[in-house]
CSV table of C-alpha atoms in Angstrom, one decimal:
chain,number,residue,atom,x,y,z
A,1,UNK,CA,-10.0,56.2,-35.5
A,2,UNK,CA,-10.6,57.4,-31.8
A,3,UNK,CA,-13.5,55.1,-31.3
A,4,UNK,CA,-11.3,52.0,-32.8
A,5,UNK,CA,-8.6,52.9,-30.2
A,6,UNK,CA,-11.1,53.1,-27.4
A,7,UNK,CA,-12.5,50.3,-28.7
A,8,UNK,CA,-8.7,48.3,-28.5
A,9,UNK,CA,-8.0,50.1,-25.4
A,10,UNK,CA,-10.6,48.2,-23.8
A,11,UNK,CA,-10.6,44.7,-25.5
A,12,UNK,CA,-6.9,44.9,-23.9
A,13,UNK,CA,-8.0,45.9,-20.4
A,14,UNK,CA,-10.4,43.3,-20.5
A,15,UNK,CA,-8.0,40.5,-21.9
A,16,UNK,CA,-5.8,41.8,-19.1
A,17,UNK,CA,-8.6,41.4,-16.1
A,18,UNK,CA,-9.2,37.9,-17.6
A,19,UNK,CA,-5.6,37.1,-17.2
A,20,UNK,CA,-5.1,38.5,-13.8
A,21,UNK,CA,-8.6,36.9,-12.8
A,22,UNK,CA,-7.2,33.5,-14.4
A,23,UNK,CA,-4.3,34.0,-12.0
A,24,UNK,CA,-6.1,34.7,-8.5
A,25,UNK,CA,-8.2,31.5,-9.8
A,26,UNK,CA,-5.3,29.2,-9.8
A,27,UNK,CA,-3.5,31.1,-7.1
A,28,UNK,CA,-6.9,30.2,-4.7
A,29,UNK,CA,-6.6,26.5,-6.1
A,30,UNK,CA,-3.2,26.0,-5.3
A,31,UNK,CA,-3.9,27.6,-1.9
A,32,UNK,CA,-7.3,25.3,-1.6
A,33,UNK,CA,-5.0,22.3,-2.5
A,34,UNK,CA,-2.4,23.2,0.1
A,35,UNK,CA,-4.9,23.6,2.5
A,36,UNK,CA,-6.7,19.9,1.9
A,37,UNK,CA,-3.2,18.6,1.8
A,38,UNK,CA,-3.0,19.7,5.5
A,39,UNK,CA,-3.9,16.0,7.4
A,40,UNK,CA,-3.0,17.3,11.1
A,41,UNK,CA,-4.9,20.7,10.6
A,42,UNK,CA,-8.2,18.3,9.2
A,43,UNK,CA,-8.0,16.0,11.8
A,44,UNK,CA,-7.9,18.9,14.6
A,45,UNK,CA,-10.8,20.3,13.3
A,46,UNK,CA,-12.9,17.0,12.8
A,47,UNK,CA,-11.5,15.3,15.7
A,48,UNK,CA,-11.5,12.2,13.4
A,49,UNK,CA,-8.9,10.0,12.2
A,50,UNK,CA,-9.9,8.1,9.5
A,51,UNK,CA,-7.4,5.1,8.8
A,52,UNK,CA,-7.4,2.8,5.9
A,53,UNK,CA,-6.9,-0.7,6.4
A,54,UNK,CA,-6.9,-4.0,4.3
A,55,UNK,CA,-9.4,-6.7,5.2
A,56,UNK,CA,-7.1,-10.1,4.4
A,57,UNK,CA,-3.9,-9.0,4.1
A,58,UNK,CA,-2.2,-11.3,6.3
A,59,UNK,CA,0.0,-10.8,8.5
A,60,UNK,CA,-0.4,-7.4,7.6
A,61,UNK,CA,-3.5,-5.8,7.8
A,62,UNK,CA,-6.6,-8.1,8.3
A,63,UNK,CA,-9.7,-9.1,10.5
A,64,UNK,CA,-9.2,-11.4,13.4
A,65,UNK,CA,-12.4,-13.5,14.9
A,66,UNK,CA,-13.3,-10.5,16.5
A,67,UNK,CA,-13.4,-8.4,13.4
A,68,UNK,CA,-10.7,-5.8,15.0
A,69,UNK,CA,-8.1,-5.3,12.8
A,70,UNK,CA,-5.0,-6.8,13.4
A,71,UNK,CA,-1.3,-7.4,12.3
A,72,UNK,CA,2.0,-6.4,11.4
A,73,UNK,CA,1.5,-2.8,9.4
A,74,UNK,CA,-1.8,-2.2,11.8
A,75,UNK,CA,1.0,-2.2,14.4
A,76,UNK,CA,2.8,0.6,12.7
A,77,UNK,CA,-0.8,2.7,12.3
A,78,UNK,CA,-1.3,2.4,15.9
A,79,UNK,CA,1.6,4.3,16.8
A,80,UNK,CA,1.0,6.9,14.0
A,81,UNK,CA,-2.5,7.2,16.3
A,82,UNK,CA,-0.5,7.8,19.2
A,83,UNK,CA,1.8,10.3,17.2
A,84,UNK,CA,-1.1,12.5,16.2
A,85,UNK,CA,-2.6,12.6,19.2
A,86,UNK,CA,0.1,13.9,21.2
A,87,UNK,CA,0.7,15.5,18.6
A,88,UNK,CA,-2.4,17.8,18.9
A,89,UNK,CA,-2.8,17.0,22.7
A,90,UNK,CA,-5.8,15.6,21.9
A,91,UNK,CA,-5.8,12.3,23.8
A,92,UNK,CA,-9.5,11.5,22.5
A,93,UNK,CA,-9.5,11.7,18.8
A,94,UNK,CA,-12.0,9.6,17.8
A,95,UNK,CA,-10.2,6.4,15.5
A,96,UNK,CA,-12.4,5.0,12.3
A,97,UNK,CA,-10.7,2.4,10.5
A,98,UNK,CA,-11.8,2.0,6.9
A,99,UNK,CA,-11.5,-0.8,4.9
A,100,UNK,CA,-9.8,-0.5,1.3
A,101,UNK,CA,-9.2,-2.5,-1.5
A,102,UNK,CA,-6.2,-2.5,-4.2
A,103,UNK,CA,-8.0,-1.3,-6.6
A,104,UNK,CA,-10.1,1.7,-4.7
A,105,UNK,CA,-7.0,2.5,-1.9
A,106,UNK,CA,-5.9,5.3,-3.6
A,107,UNK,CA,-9.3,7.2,-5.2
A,108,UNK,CA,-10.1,7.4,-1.5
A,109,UNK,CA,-7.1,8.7,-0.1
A,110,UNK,CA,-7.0,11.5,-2.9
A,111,UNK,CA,-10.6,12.3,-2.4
A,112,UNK,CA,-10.0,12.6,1.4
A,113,UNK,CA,-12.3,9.6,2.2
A,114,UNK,CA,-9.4,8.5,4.8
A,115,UNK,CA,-6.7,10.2,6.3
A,116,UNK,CA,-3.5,7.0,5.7
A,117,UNK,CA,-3.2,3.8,5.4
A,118,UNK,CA,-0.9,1.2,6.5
A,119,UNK,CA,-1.3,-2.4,4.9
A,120,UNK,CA,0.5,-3.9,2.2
A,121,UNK,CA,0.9,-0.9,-0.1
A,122,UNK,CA,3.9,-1.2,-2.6
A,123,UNK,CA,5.5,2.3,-2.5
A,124,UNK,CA,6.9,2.6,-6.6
A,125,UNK,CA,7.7,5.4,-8.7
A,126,UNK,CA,4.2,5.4,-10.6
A,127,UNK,CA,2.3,5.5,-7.7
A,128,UNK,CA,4.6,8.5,-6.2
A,129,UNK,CA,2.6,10.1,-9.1
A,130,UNK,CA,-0.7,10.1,-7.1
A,131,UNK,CA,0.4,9.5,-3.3
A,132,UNK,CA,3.0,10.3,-0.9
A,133,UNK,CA,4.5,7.3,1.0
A,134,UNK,CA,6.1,6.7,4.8
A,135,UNK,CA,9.1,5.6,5.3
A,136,UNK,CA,9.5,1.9,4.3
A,137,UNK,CA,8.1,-0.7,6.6
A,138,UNK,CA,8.5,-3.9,4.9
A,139,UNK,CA,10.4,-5.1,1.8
A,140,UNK,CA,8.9,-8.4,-0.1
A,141,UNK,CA,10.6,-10.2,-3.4
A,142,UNK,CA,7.5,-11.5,-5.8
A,143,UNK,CA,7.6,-14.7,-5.8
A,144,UNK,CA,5.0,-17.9,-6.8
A,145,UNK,CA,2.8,-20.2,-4.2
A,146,UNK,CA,2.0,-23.5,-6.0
A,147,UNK,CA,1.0,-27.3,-5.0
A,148,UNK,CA,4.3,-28.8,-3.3
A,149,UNK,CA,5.9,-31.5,-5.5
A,150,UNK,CA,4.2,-30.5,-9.0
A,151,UNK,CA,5.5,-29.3,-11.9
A,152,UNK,CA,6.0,-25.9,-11.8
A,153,UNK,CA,9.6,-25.0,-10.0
A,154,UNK,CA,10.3,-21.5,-11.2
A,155,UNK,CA,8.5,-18.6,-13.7
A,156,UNK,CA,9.5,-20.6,-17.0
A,157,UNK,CA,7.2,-23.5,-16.4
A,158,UNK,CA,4.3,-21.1,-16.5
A,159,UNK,CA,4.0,-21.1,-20.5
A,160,UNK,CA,0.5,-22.1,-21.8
A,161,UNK,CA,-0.4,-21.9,-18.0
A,162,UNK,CA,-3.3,-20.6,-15.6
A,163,UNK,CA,-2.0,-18.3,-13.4
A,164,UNK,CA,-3.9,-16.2,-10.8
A,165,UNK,CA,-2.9,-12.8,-9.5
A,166,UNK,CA,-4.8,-10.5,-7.4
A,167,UNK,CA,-6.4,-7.2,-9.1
A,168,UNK,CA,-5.0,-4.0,-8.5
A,169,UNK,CA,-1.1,-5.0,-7.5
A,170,UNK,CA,2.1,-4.4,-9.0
A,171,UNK,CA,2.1,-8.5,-9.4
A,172,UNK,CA,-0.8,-8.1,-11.8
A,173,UNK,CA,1.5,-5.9,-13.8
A,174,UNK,CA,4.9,-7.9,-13.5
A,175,UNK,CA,2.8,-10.9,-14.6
A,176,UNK,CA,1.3,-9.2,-17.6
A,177,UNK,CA,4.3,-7.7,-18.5
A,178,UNK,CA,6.3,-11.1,-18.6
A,179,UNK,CA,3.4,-13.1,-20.6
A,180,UNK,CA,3.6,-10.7,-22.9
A,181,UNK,CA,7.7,-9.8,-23.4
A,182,UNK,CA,8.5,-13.7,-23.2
A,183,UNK,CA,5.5,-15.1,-25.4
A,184,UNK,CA,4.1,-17.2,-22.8
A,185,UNK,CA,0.8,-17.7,-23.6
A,186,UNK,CA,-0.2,-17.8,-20.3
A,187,UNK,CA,-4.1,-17.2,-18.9
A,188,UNK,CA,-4.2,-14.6,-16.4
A,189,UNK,CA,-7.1,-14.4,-13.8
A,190,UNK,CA,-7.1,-11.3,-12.0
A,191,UNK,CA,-8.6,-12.0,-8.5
A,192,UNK,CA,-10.5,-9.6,-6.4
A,193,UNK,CA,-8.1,-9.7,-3.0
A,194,UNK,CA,-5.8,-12.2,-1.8
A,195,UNK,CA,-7.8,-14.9,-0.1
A,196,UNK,CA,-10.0,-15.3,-3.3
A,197,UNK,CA,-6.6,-16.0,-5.2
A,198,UNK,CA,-5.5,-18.4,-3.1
A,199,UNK,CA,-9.2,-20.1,-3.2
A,200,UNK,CA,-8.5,-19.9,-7.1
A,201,UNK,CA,-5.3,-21.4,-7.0
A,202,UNK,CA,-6.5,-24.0,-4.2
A,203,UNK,CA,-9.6,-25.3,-5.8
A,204,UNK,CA,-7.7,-26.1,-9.2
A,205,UNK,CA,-8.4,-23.1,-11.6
A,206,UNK,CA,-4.9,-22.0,-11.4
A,207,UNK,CA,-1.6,-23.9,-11.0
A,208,UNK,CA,-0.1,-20.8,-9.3
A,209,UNK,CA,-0.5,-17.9,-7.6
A,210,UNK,CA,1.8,-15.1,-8.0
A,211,UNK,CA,2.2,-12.0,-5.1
A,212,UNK,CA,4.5,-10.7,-2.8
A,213,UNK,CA,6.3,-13.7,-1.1
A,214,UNK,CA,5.5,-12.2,2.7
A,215,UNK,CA,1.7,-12.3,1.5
A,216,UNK,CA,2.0,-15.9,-0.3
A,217,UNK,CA,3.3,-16.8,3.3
A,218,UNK,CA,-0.1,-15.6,4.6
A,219,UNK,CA,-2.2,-17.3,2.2
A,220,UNK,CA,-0.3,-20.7,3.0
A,221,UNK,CA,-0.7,-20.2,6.0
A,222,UNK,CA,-4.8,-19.4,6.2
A,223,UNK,CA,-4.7,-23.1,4.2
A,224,UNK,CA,-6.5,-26.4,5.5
A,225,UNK,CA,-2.8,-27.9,5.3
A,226,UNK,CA,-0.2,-25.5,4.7
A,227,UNK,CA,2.5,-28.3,4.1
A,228,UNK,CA,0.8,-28.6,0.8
A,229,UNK,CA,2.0,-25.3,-0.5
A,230,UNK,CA,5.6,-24.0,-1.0
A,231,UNK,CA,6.4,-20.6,-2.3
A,232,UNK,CA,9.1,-20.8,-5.0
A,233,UNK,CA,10.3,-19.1,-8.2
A,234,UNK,CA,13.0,-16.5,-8.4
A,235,UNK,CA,12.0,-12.6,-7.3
A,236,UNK,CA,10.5,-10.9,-10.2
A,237,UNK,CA,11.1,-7.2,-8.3
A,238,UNK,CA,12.1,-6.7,-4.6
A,239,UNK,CA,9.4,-3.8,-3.4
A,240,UNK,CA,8.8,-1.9,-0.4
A,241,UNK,CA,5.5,-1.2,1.7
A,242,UNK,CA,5.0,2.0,2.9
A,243,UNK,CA,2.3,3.7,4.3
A,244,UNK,CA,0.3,5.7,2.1
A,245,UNK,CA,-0.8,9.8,2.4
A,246,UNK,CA,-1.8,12.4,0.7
A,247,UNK,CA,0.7,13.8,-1.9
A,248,UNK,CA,2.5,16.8,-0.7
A,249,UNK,CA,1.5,16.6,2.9
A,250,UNK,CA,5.2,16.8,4.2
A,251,UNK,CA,4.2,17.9,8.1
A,252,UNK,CA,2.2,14.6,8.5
A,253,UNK,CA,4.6,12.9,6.6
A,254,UNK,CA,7.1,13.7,8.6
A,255,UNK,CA,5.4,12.4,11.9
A,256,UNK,CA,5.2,9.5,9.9
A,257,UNK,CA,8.7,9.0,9.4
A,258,UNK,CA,9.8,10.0,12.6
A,259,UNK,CA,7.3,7.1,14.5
A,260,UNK,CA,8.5,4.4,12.0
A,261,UNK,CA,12.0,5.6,12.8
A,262,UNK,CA,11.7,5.0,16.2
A,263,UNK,CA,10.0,2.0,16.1
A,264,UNK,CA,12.3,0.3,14.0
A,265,UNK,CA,16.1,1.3,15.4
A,266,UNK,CA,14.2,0.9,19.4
A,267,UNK,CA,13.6,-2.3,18.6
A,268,UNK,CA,10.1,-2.2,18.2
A,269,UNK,CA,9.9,-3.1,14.9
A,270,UNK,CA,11.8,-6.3,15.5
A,271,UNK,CA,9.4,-7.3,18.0
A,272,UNK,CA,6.2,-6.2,15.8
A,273,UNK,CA,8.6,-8.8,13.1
A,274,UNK,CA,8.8,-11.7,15.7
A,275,UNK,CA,5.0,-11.2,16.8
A,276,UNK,CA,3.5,-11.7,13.3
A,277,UNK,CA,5.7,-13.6,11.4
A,278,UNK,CA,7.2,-16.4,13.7
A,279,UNK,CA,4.5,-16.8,16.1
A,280,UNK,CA,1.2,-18.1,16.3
A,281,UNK,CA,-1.0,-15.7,15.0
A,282,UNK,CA,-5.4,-15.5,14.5
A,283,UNK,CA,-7.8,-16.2,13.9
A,284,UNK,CA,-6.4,-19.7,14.0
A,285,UNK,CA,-3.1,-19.4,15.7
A,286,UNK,CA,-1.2,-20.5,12.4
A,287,UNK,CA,2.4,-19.8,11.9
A,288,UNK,CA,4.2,-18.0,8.9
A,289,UNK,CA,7.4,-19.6,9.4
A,290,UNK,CA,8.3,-16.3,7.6
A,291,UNK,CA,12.4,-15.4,8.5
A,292,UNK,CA,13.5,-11.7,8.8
A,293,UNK,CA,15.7,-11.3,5.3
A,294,UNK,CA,18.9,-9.0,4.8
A,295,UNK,CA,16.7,-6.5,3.3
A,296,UNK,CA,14.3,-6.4,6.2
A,297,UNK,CA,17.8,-6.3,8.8
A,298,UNK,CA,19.2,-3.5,6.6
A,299,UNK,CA,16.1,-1.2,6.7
A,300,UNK,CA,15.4,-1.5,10.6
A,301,UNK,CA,19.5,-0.6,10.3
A,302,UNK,CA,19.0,2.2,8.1
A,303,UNK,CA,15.0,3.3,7.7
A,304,UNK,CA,14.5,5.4,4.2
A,305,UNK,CA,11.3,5.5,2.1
A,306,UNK,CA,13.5,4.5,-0.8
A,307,UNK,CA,11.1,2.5,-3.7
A,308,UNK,CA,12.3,-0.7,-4.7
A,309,UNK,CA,12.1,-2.6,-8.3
């Protein structure tokens, strides 16, 4: 009997040092989390910033002849630049831009490849799963870009079309999510980035292209003769960019906010607006014709990182 209760005695302390061992484990990976979360206290140590960008996102975040990157969201990553480096006092952080797709954008950012991004990044509840997000910096309706003068006037002439949509977006998941709800028998090609949707939808594969109407503007805009395209259709969803971080990082989120804040009720913002969206712009000096909506007056009014639907 005395060996069977020593025997107990010491399955139990065992059970018990495997429990408490269990709990330093996930204690430490909590605390190893917290600590990768950290941005600022990475990019003190590295003396790296490491920002994602798009590559044809226009106006947003794209190449210009020069392959710098350029435009309206890059405009809001500079002065997060700026931020950190007064910030830390370190005036000579080295900058590396990295270029990011929608479909890899957020493995990277979770892995720790990159440090933010700024580009064309809908900020939605299902992605609030995975990232943390700014402070709003644009808000787009989806809308369609299509051949001026044809057939197609809104979503409901779609049935038994080809429509193209680029990979990765929330507009791939609208679109799916109407052909199948309404029965429209439409055929869906899922483009690898913006400019080779609109190359689908130019050369004839697709009657339309649908996207966020500020990036439809782009696209129309990169074309041989932009008068040929008009961008039409009621708003399946009004969304909001944001720029993206690590989830739970709330120190470097809150730099975040506070630059995007002061860029847009200075008046900053507005000018960042005018710069990219009503003037001539590279790499060809084309115009987006592209006017500042209610929603975009009422957020430089009133910034929030509300998501959108």
């Amino acid at each position: 009997m005395k060996f069977r209760k020593l025997g107990l005695c010491l399955a139990l302390a065992s059970a018990a040092s495997g429990i408490a061992h269990a709990d330093d484990t996930k204690v430490q990976a909590v605390a190893d989390a917290q600590q990768q979360n950290s941005t600022l206290e990475k990019i003190a140590k590295t003396g790296v910033i490491v920002v994602g960008h798009r590559e044809s996102s226009v106006p947003f975040s794209y190449y210009d002849n020069q392959q710098k990157v350029v435009g309206y969201s890059q405009d809001y990553s500079n002065a997060i630049v700026a931020a950190i480096k007064t910030k830390l006092n370190k005036p000579d952080l080295q900058v590396k831009m990295l270029p990011v797709t929608s479909q890899n954008r957020i493995p990277l950012l979770q892995n720790g490849t990159y440090d933010f991004e700024c580009g064309s990044t809908t900020n939605n509840l299902e992605r609030q799963k995975q990232a943390s997000f700014s402070n709003s910096i644009f808000v787009v309706g989806t809308r369609l870009l299509v051949k001026k003068g044809g057939a197609i006037k809104d979503f409901a002439d779609l049935k038994g079309k080809t429509v193209v949509v680029t990979s990765g977006t929330t507009s791939e998941i609208l679109l799916n999510k109407l052909n199948d709800e309404q029965k429209m028998n439409m055929r869906i090609i899922s483009a690898k980035d913006h400019g080779d949707s609109f190359r689908t939808l130019e050369s004839g594969r697709a009657v339309a292209f649908m996207m966020d109407d500020a990036l439809l503007a782009g696209e129309r805009a990169k074309a041989k003769k932009p008068s040929d395209w008009e961008i039409l259709g009621t708003p399946q969803s009004h969304e909001a960019y944001g720029c993206m971080l690590r989830k739970g990082d709330n120190e470097f989120k809150k730099l975040m906010d506070d630059t995007i804040v002061q860029a847009q009720t200075s008046g900053e913002a507005a000018k960042w607006f005018d710069k990219w969206f009503k003037q001539p712009i590279p790499p060809k000096n084309m115009t987006m014709n592209f006017d500042l909506s209610d929603d975009m007056k009422a957020l430089f009014k009133t910034p929030n990182d509300k998501a959108m639907n």
